[in-house]
Amino acid sequence: MAVIKKTLKIDSSSDFQIINITNDIVTILNDINKEKNISVGIVNIFTKHSTSAICVNENEKGLLNDFEKVLKDIVKENDNYEHDFIDNNAASHIRAFLLGSSETVPIVDGRLDLGTWQSIFFVELDGPRRGRTIDLTFMGE
Ligand code: ZN
């Protein structure tokens, strides 16, 4: 079995941003499969930042706007958060708590085995930031 670690760097351009990283991961998987061939396995996609998240869902513009609205309704921007006294970004952290820091996607026949309407997103919750780091761990054979 092969275990292959890769890193993806993402720049965000606004405070809240949903960035589709599916094609970046497909490109990396295709590069891996030129040599080491992971035909069947998984890839874990893990953000290294506690004010960002990784999510799988549908890449539909209206839905992404709805998702932003609901997340901001659930977690208000300023609500006397204790963390705001030391870092002023508590809402970003709390939104990240709710969404989670990783997703695992199956690989079948050397390809990401996503559903027809599924994409993989990096969710920026405290941008804009340069060089957000996403760890990719491919495992399979
Ligand atoms: Zn903080």
XYZ file of N, CA, C and O and ligand atoms in Angstrom:
565
model
N 0.843 -1.202 0.000
C 0.000 0.000 0.000
C 0.879 1.254 0.000
O 1.899 1.297 0.675
N 0.460 2.251 -0.739
C 1.203 3.517 -0.817
C 0.544 4.571 0.069
O -0.681 4.626 0.174
N 1.390 5.367 0.726
C 0.934 6.553 1.445
C 1.722 7.731 0.892
O 2.956 7.733 0.961
N 1.040 8.708 0.343
C 1.703 9.829 -0.317
C 1.160 11.137 0.242
O -0.054 11.376 0.239
N 2.081 11.976 0.773
C 1.687 13.256 1.358
C 1.954 14.376 0.366
O 3.017 14.445 -0.254
N 0.980 15.259 0.211
C 1.125 16.435 -0.645
C 0.577 17.640 0.106
O -0.188 17.495 1.068
N 0.962 18.835 -0.349
C 0.480 20.062 0.265
C -0.108 20.968 -0.811
O 0.447 21.083 -1.895
N -1.223 21.580 -0.462
C -1.873 22.535 -1.359
C -1.857 23.886 -0.655
O -2.196 23.973 0.525
N -1.416 24.946 -1.361
C -1.402 26.300 -0.785
C -2.498 27.142 -1.446
O -2.613 27.149 -2.676
N -3.285 27.822 -0.619
C -4.427 28.582 -1.114
C -4.330 30.024 -0.606
O -4.072 30.246 0.571
N -4.538 30.982 -1.516
C -4.690 32.385 -1.118
C -6.176 32.724 -1.145
O -6.850 32.431 -2.134
N -6.680 33.352 -0.083
C -8.081 33.791 -0.094
C -8.108 35.300 -0.281
O -7.142 36.000 -0.004
N -9.255 35.804 -0.758
C -9.329 37.230 -1.101
C -10.411 37.996 -0.348
O -10.580 39.191 -0.558
N -11.157 37.304 0.543
C -12.132 38.035 1.354
C -12.308 37.354 2.713
O -11.764 36.271 2.938
N -13.074 37.994 3.597
C -13.201 37.478 4.960
C -13.862 36.105 4.977
O -13.436 35.207 5.704
N -14.902 35.942 4.139
C -15.568 34.645 4.005
C -15.501 34.247 2.545
O -15.921 35.014 1.671
N -14.969 33.069 2.276
C -14.842 32.659 0.878
C -14.865 31.139 0.785
O -14.184 30.444 1.541
N -15.663 30.652 -0.144
C -15.742 29.218 -0.393
C -14.981 28.943 -1.687
O -15.368 29.438 -2.744
N -13.885 28.200 -1.572
C -13.001 27.993 -2.723
C -13.069 26.525 -3.137
O -12.773 25.631 -2.337
N -13.447 26.288 -4.383
C -13.538 24.926 -4.912
C -12.123 24.409 -5.208
O -11.438 24.925 -6.088
N -11.680 23.398 -4.458
C -10.324 22.859 -4.641
C -10.346 21.474 -5.300
O -9.322 20.794 -5.346
N -11.500 21.081 -5.834
C -11.619 19.743 -6.435
C -10.589 19.539 -7.548
O -9.873 18.520 -7.562
N -10.503 20.507 -8.467
C -9.600 20.329 -9.618
C -8.132 20.293 -9.201
O -7.332 19.589 -9.826
N -7.785 21.051 -8.147
C -6.400 21.006 -7.642
C -6.063 19.590 -7.164
O -4.967 19.083 -7.404
N -7.012 18.969 -6.472
C -6.774 17.621 -5.933
C -6.753 16.590 -7.062
O -5.905 15.683 -7.069
N -7.628 16.757 -8.042
C -7.624 15.863 -9.215
C -6.278 15.937 -9.934
O -5.706 14.908 -10.309
N -5.756 17.150 -10.103
C -4.465 17.325 -10.776
C -3.351 16.612 -10.025
O -2.510 15.920 -10.632
N -3.339 16.759 -8.683
C -2.314 16.109 -7.861
C -2.455 14.589 -7.938
O -1.461 13.862 -8.075
N -3.696 14.095 -7.874
C -3.924 12.647 -7.963
C -3.474 12.109 -9.331
O -2.847 11.041 -9.409
N -3.751 12.867 -10.389
C -3.310 12.433 -11.719
C -1.787 12.375 -11.801
O -1.230 11.453 -12.409
N -1.104 13.352 -11.175
C 0.367 13.337 -11.135
C 0.877 12.107 -10.394
O 1.819 11.443 -10.841
N 0.255 11.810 -9.242
C 0.634 10.628 -8.457
C 0.469 9.367 -9.298
O 1.319 8.471 -9.286
N -0.593 9.321 -10.044
C -0.904 8.102 -10.782
C -0.066 7.923 -12.048
O -0.107 6.872 -12.661
N 0.725 8.967 -12.414
C 1.691 8.781 -13.503
C 2.783 7.789 -13.086
O 3.365 7.114 -13.919
N 3.072 7.728 -11.766
C 4.132 6.840 -11.282
C 3.608 5.756 -10.334
O 3.646 4.572 -10.634
N 3.072 6.199 -9.192
C 2.854 5.226 -8.114
C 1.498 4.548 -8.128
O 1.244 3.627 -7.384
N 0.603 5.036 -8.931
C -0.670 4.356 -9.166
C -1.469 3.969 -7.912
O -1.355 2.878 -7.380
N -2.284 4.902 -7.460
C -3.293 4.566 -6.453
C -4.599 4.325 -7.197
O -5.285 5.255 -7.602
N -4.908 3.067 -7.386
C -6.138 2.714 -8.110
C -7.345 2.742 -7.176
O -8.387 3.296 -7.502
N -7.161 2.154 -5.985
C -8.237 2.117 -4.996
C -7.697 2.632 -3.663
O -6.619 2.206 -3.229
N -8.418 3.537 -3.012
C -7.956 4.050 -1.726
C -8.787 5.228 -1.269
O -9.981 5.321 -1.575
N -8.121 6.116 -0.528
C -8.781 7.322 -0.012
C -7.809 8.485 -0.067
O -6.592 8.295 -0.123
N -8.361 9.701 -0.050
C -7.538 10.881 0.199
C -8.189 11.647 1.343
O -9.402 11.865 1.346
N -7.348 12.002 2.322
C -7.793 12.871 3.411
C -7.325 14.279 3.110
O -6.152 14.501 2.809
N -8.259 15.229 3.190
C -7.979 16.644 2.895
C -8.126 17.388 4.212
O -9.233 17.421 4.791
N -7.023 17.982 4.712
C -6.993 18.515 6.074
C -6.436 19.938 6.079
O -5.290 20.154 5.661
N -7.246 20.902 6.539
C -6.749 22.267 6.641
C -5.959 22.442 7.940
O -6.350 21.932 8.994
N -4.833 23.164 7.847
C -3.945 23.347 9.001
C -4.304 24.598 9.819
O -3.512 25.032 10.646
N -5.482 25.174 9.560
C -5.824 26.459 10.189
C -7.164 26.377 10.924
O -8.132 25.858 10.379
N -7.195 26.920 12.133
C -8.380 26.776 12.980
C -9.448 27.833 12.694
O -10.460 27.909 13.398
N -9.232 28.651 11.666
C -10.294 29.563 11.218
C -10.609 29.293 9.744
O -10.855 30.208 8.951
N -10.567 28.016 9.387
C -10.954 27.593 8.037
C -11.524 26.189 8.153
O -11.452 25.566 9.224
N -12.104 25.692 7.059
C -12.726 24.372 7.100
C -12.644 23.707 5.733
O -12.358 24.366 4.725
N -12.852 22.395 5.726
C -12.963 21.621 4.487
C -14.368 21.008 4.467
O -14.792 20.401 5.467
N -15.063 21.168 3.342
C -16.430 20.651 3.216
C -16.630 20.024 1.841
O -15.993 20.426 0.868
N -17.536 19.067 1.764
C -17.968 18.496 0.481
C -19.435 18.851 0.296
O -20.259 18.583 1.178
N -19.737 19.473 -0.841
C -21.137 19.778 -1.141
C -21.279 20.187 -2.601
O -20.340 20.017 -3.385
N -22.428 20.719 -2.951
C -22.714 21.053 -4.351
C -22.216 22.450 -4.694
O -22.446 23.409 -3.953
N -21.562 22.559 -5.847
C -21.025 23.838 -6.299
C -22.089 24.602 -7.080
O -22.005 24.745 -8.297
N -23.089 25.096 -6.343
C -24.159 25.881 -6.970
C -24.159 27.238 -6.289
O -24.257 27.319 -5.060
N -24.017 28.300 -7.098
C -23.784 29.647 -6.582
C -24.802 30.059 -5.508
O -24.436 30.583 -4.453
N -26.085 29.824 -5.789
C -27.132 30.198 -4.836
C -26.991 29.452 -3.525
O -27.139 30.028 -2.445
N -26.684 28.167 -3.627
C -26.522 27.345 -2.430
C -25.338 27.827 -1.594
O -25.420 27.884 -0.355
N -24.249 28.198 -2.255
C -23.072 28.678 -1.517
C -23.404 29.984 -0.797
O -22.967 30.211 0.339
N -24.208 30.855 -1.431
C -24.664 32.086 -0.773
C -25.565 31.755 0.420
O -25.461 32.380 1.476
N -26.452 30.753 0.245
C -27.345 30.331 1.336
C -26.544 29.814 2.530
O -26.844 30.102 3.686
N -25.507 29.031 2.212
C -24.643 28.453 3.240
C -23.963 29.563 4.045
O -23.945 29.523 5.292
N -23.456 30.583 3.356
C -22.819 31.716 4.036
C -23.821 32.425 4.943
O -23.515 32.738 6.097
N -25.026 32.636 4.433
C -26.065 33.338 5.206
C -26.410 32.564 6.488
O -26.452 33.140 7.574
N -26.619 31.249 6.345
C -27.011 30.436 7.503
C -25.896 30.399 8.548
O -26.131 30.549 9.753
N -24.657 30.235 8.064
C -23.523 30.171 8.984
C -23.386 31.472 9.777
O -23.110 31.466 10.985
N -23.618 32.613 9.095
C -23.508 33.914 9.759
C -24.717 34.198 10.657
O -24.614 34.957 11.617
N -25.874 33.567 10.328
C -27.047 33.677 11.209
C -26.826 32.888 12.498
O -27.165 33.342 13.591
N -26.252 31.683 12.350
C -26.048 30.802 13.509
C -24.994 31.380 14.446
O -25.164 31.403 15.664
N -23.893 31.844 13.863
C -22.778 32.384 14.662
C -22.641 33.874 14.352
O -22.087 34.264 13.320
N -23.178 34.700 15.226
C -23.123 36.153 15.031
C -21.678 36.649 15.110
O -20.820 36.021 15.725
N -21.441 37.818 14.498
C -20.077 38.338 14.397
C -19.522 38.758 15.763
O -18.426 38.376 16.130
N -20.293 39.535 16.505
C -19.839 40.019 17.815
C -20.876 39.672 18.864
O -21.987 40.178 18.825
N -20.502 38.790 19.795
C -21.478 38.343 20.788
C -20.799 38.187 22.150
O -21.046 37.231 22.866
N -19.940 39.168 22.474
C -19.202 39.123 23.740
C -18.400 37.839 23.911
O -18.313 37.291 25.015
N -17.826 37.349 22.822
C -17.010 36.143 22.888
C -15.744 36.408 23.706
O -15.095 37.452 23.530
N -15.366 35.477 24.542
C -14.153 35.642 25.360
C -12.901 35.726 24.489
O -11.976 36.484 24.766
N -12.863 34.921 23.406
C -11.673 34.888 22.544
C -11.434 36.247 21.860
O -10.294 36.577 21.525
N -12.507 37.043 21.693
C -12.347 38.348 21.040
C -11.488 39.302 21.864
O -10.906 40.246 21.318
N -11.377 39.027 23.169
C -10.537 39.895 24.003
C -9.049 39.670 23.751
O -8.226 40.533 24.046
N -8.690 38.507 23.199
C -7.270 38.263 22.928
C -6.958 38.206 21.432
O -5.835 38.450 21.023
N -7.958 37.888 20.568
C -7.624 37.692 19.147
C -8.642 38.288 18.172
O -8.380 38.384 16.983
N -9.810 38.689 18.657
C -10.830 39.340 17.832
C -11.283 38.542 16.608
O -11.596 39.125 15.575
N -11.269 37.210 16.708
C -11.814 36.424 15.587
C -12.559 35.169 16.094
O -12.549 34.125 15.450
N -13.256 35.333 17.218
C -13.963 34.199 17.820
C -15.002 33.612 16.867
O -15.130 32.396 16.749
N -15.764 34.470 16.169
C -16.809 33.970 15.271
C -16.197 33.055 14.209
O -16.777 32.014 13.871
N -15.023 33.417 13.706
C -14.355 32.588 12.689
C -14.010 31.213 13.246
O -14.227 30.192 12.593
N -13.463 31.178 14.455
C -13.124 29.893 15.088
C -14.374 29.042 15.324
O -14.366 27.837 15.080
N -15.440 29.675 15.825
C -16.655 28.916 16.173
C -17.295 28.338 14.907
O -17.748 27.193 14.888
N -17.287 29.138 13.824
C -17.808 28.608 12.546
C -16.964 27.414 12.093
O -17.496 26.421 11.581
N -15.650 27.494 12.294
C -14.768 26.382 11.908
C -15.034 25.142 12.766
O -15.012 24.018 12.261
N -15.306 25.353 14.064
C -15.686 24.226 14.935
C -16.868 23.461 14.351
O -16.913 22.236 14.346
N -17.861 24.213 13.867
C -19.090 23.592 13.363
C -18.851 22.815 12.070
O -19.506 21.802 11.825
N -17.922 23.298 11.251
C -17.737 22.699 9.920
C -16.725 21.562 9.918
O -16.852 20.628 9.127
N -15.689 21.658 10.734
C -14.668 20.607 10.775
C -13.486 20.906 9.874
O -13.578 21.680 8.927
N -12.369 20.250 10.176
C -11.099 20.585 9.525
C -10.707 19.624 8.411
O -9.692 19.838 7.749
N -11.481 18.550 8.195
C -11.064 17.608 7.145
C -12.239 16.863 6.536
O -13.330 16.789 7.119
N -11.995 16.318 5.384
C -12.915 15.393 4.717
C -12.079 14.258 4.150
O -10.894 14.460 3.835
N -12.665 13.083 4.037
C -12.014 11.946 3.395
C -12.870 11.505 2.205
O -14.083 11.343 2.342
N -12.221 11.367 1.052
C -12.940 11.052 -0.184
C -12.370 9.753 -0.759
O -11.148 9.585 -0.833
N -13.220 8.832 -1.184
C -12.718 7.593 -1.770
C -12.106 7.781 -3.160
O -12.484 8.707 -3.887
N -11.179 6.907 -3.469
C -10.567 6.861 -4.801
C -10.909 5.495 -5.402
O -10.687 4.456 -4.760
N -11.477 5.505 -6.593
C -11.831 4.266 -7.297
C -11.369 4.398 -8.742
O -11.565 5.455 -9.364
N -10.738 3.360 -9.256
C -10.209 3.379 -10.632
C -9.276 4.579 -10.853
O -9.263 5.176 -11.930
N -8.529 4.957 -9.814
C -7.558 6.039 -9.934
C -8.156 7.431 -9.969
O -7.458 8.405 -10.226
N -9.465 7.521 -9.687
C -10.133 8.822 -9.734
C -10.867 9.091 -8.430
O -11.290 8.165 -7.741
N -11.049 10.395 -8.105
C -11.871 10.745 -6.941
C -13.281 10.230 -7.184
O -13.878 10.519 -8.226
N -13.808 9.485 -6.222
C -15.133 8.887 -6.400
C -16.199 9.758 -5.731
O -16.912 9.318 -4.826
N -16.300 11.000 -6.210
C -17.311 11.934 -5.699
C -18.645 11.665 -6.379
O -18.687 11.148 -7.507
N -19.728 12.017 -5.712
C -21.039 11.972 -6.348
C -21.120 13.021 -7.446
O -20.324 13.972 -7.486
N -22.086 12.861 -8.307
C -22.235 13.741 -9.481
C -22.227 15.221 -9.103
O -21.639 16.044 -9.798
N -22.886 15.556 -7.978
C -23.050 16.966 -7.624
C -22.117 17.392 -6.496
O -22.317 18.437 -5.887
N -21.109 16.571 -6.200
C -20.226 16.899 -5.080
C -18.917 17.536 -5.542
O -18.293 17.062 -6.507
N -18.528 18.587 -4.827
C -17.214 19.213 -4.980
C -16.571 19.319 -3.603
O -17.260 19.236 -2.586
N -15.261 19.520 -3.599
C -14.518 19.675 -2.345
C -14.173 21.158 -2.188
O -13.593 21.756 -3.110
N -14.517 21.723 -1.028
C -14.310 23.153 -0.802
C -13.362 23.414 0.369
O -13.451 22.761 1.415
N -12.491 24.400 0.183
C -11.802 25.047 1.294
C -12.656 26.241 1.669
O -12.992 27.062 0.798
N -13.031 26.342 2.958
C -13.865 27.458 3.410
C -13.008 28.407 4.253
O -12.577 28.054 5.360
N -12.753 29.572 3.690
C -12.023 30.623 4.421
C -12.994 31.342 5.348
O -14.039 31.827 4.911
N -12.663 31.386 6.640
C -13.557 32.001 7.623
C -12.942 33.227 8.291
O -13.596 33.889 9.107
N -11.694 33.556 7.937
C -11.008 34.694 8.568
C -10.001 35.299 7.600
O -8.845 35.522 7.937
N -10.455 35.556 6.396
C -9.570 36.069 5.356
C -9.584 37.585 5.281
O -10.208 38.226 6.121
N -8.900 38.140 4.291
C -8.086 37.417 3.304
C -6.749 36.961 3.897
O -6.184 37.653 4.737
N -6.281 35.821 3.461
C -5.008 35.267 3.923
C -4.222 34.738 2.727
O -4.800 34.238 1.771
N -2.913 34.798 2.861
C -2.034 34.201 1.848
C -1.455 32.895 2.389
O -1.172 32.778 3.573
N -1.299 31.914 1.491
C -0.601 30.688 1.839
C -1.291 29.811 2.858
O -0.632 29.178 3.681
N -2.617 29.749 2.809
C -3.326 28.774 3.644
C -2.861 27.375 3.226
O -2.800 27.057 2.035
N -2.566 26.535 4.195
C -1.970 25.224 3.907
C -2.991 24.109 4.102
O -3.631 24.016 5.156
N -3.130 23.290 3.081
C -4.020 22.123 3.147
C -3.160 20.879 2.931
O -2.459 20.764 1.920
N -3.187 19.963 3.904
C -2.465 18.698 3.780
C -3.340 17.658 3.074
O -4.511 17.490 3.424
N -2.740 16.980 2.110
C -3.429 15.898 1.413
C -2.686 14.607 1.712
O -1.479 14.528 1.497
N -3.387 13.616 2.239
C -2.785 12.297 2.480
C -3.520 11.278 1.642
O -4.695 10.977 1.884
N -2.796 10.767 0.632
C -3.356 9.747 -0.244
C -2.912 8.372 0.280
O -1.725 8.158 0.554
N -3.851 7.463 0.428
C -3.544 6.098 0.847
C -4.263 5.118 -0.068
O -5.454 5.283 -0.328
N -3.533 4.121 -0.553
C -4.196 3.137 -1.389
C -3.217 2.250 -2.105
O -2.026 2.237 -1.818
N -3.732 1.511 -3.059
C -2.876 0.618 -3.831
C -3.410 0.451 -5.247
O -4.534 0.822 -5.538
Zn -8.156 33.467 17.178
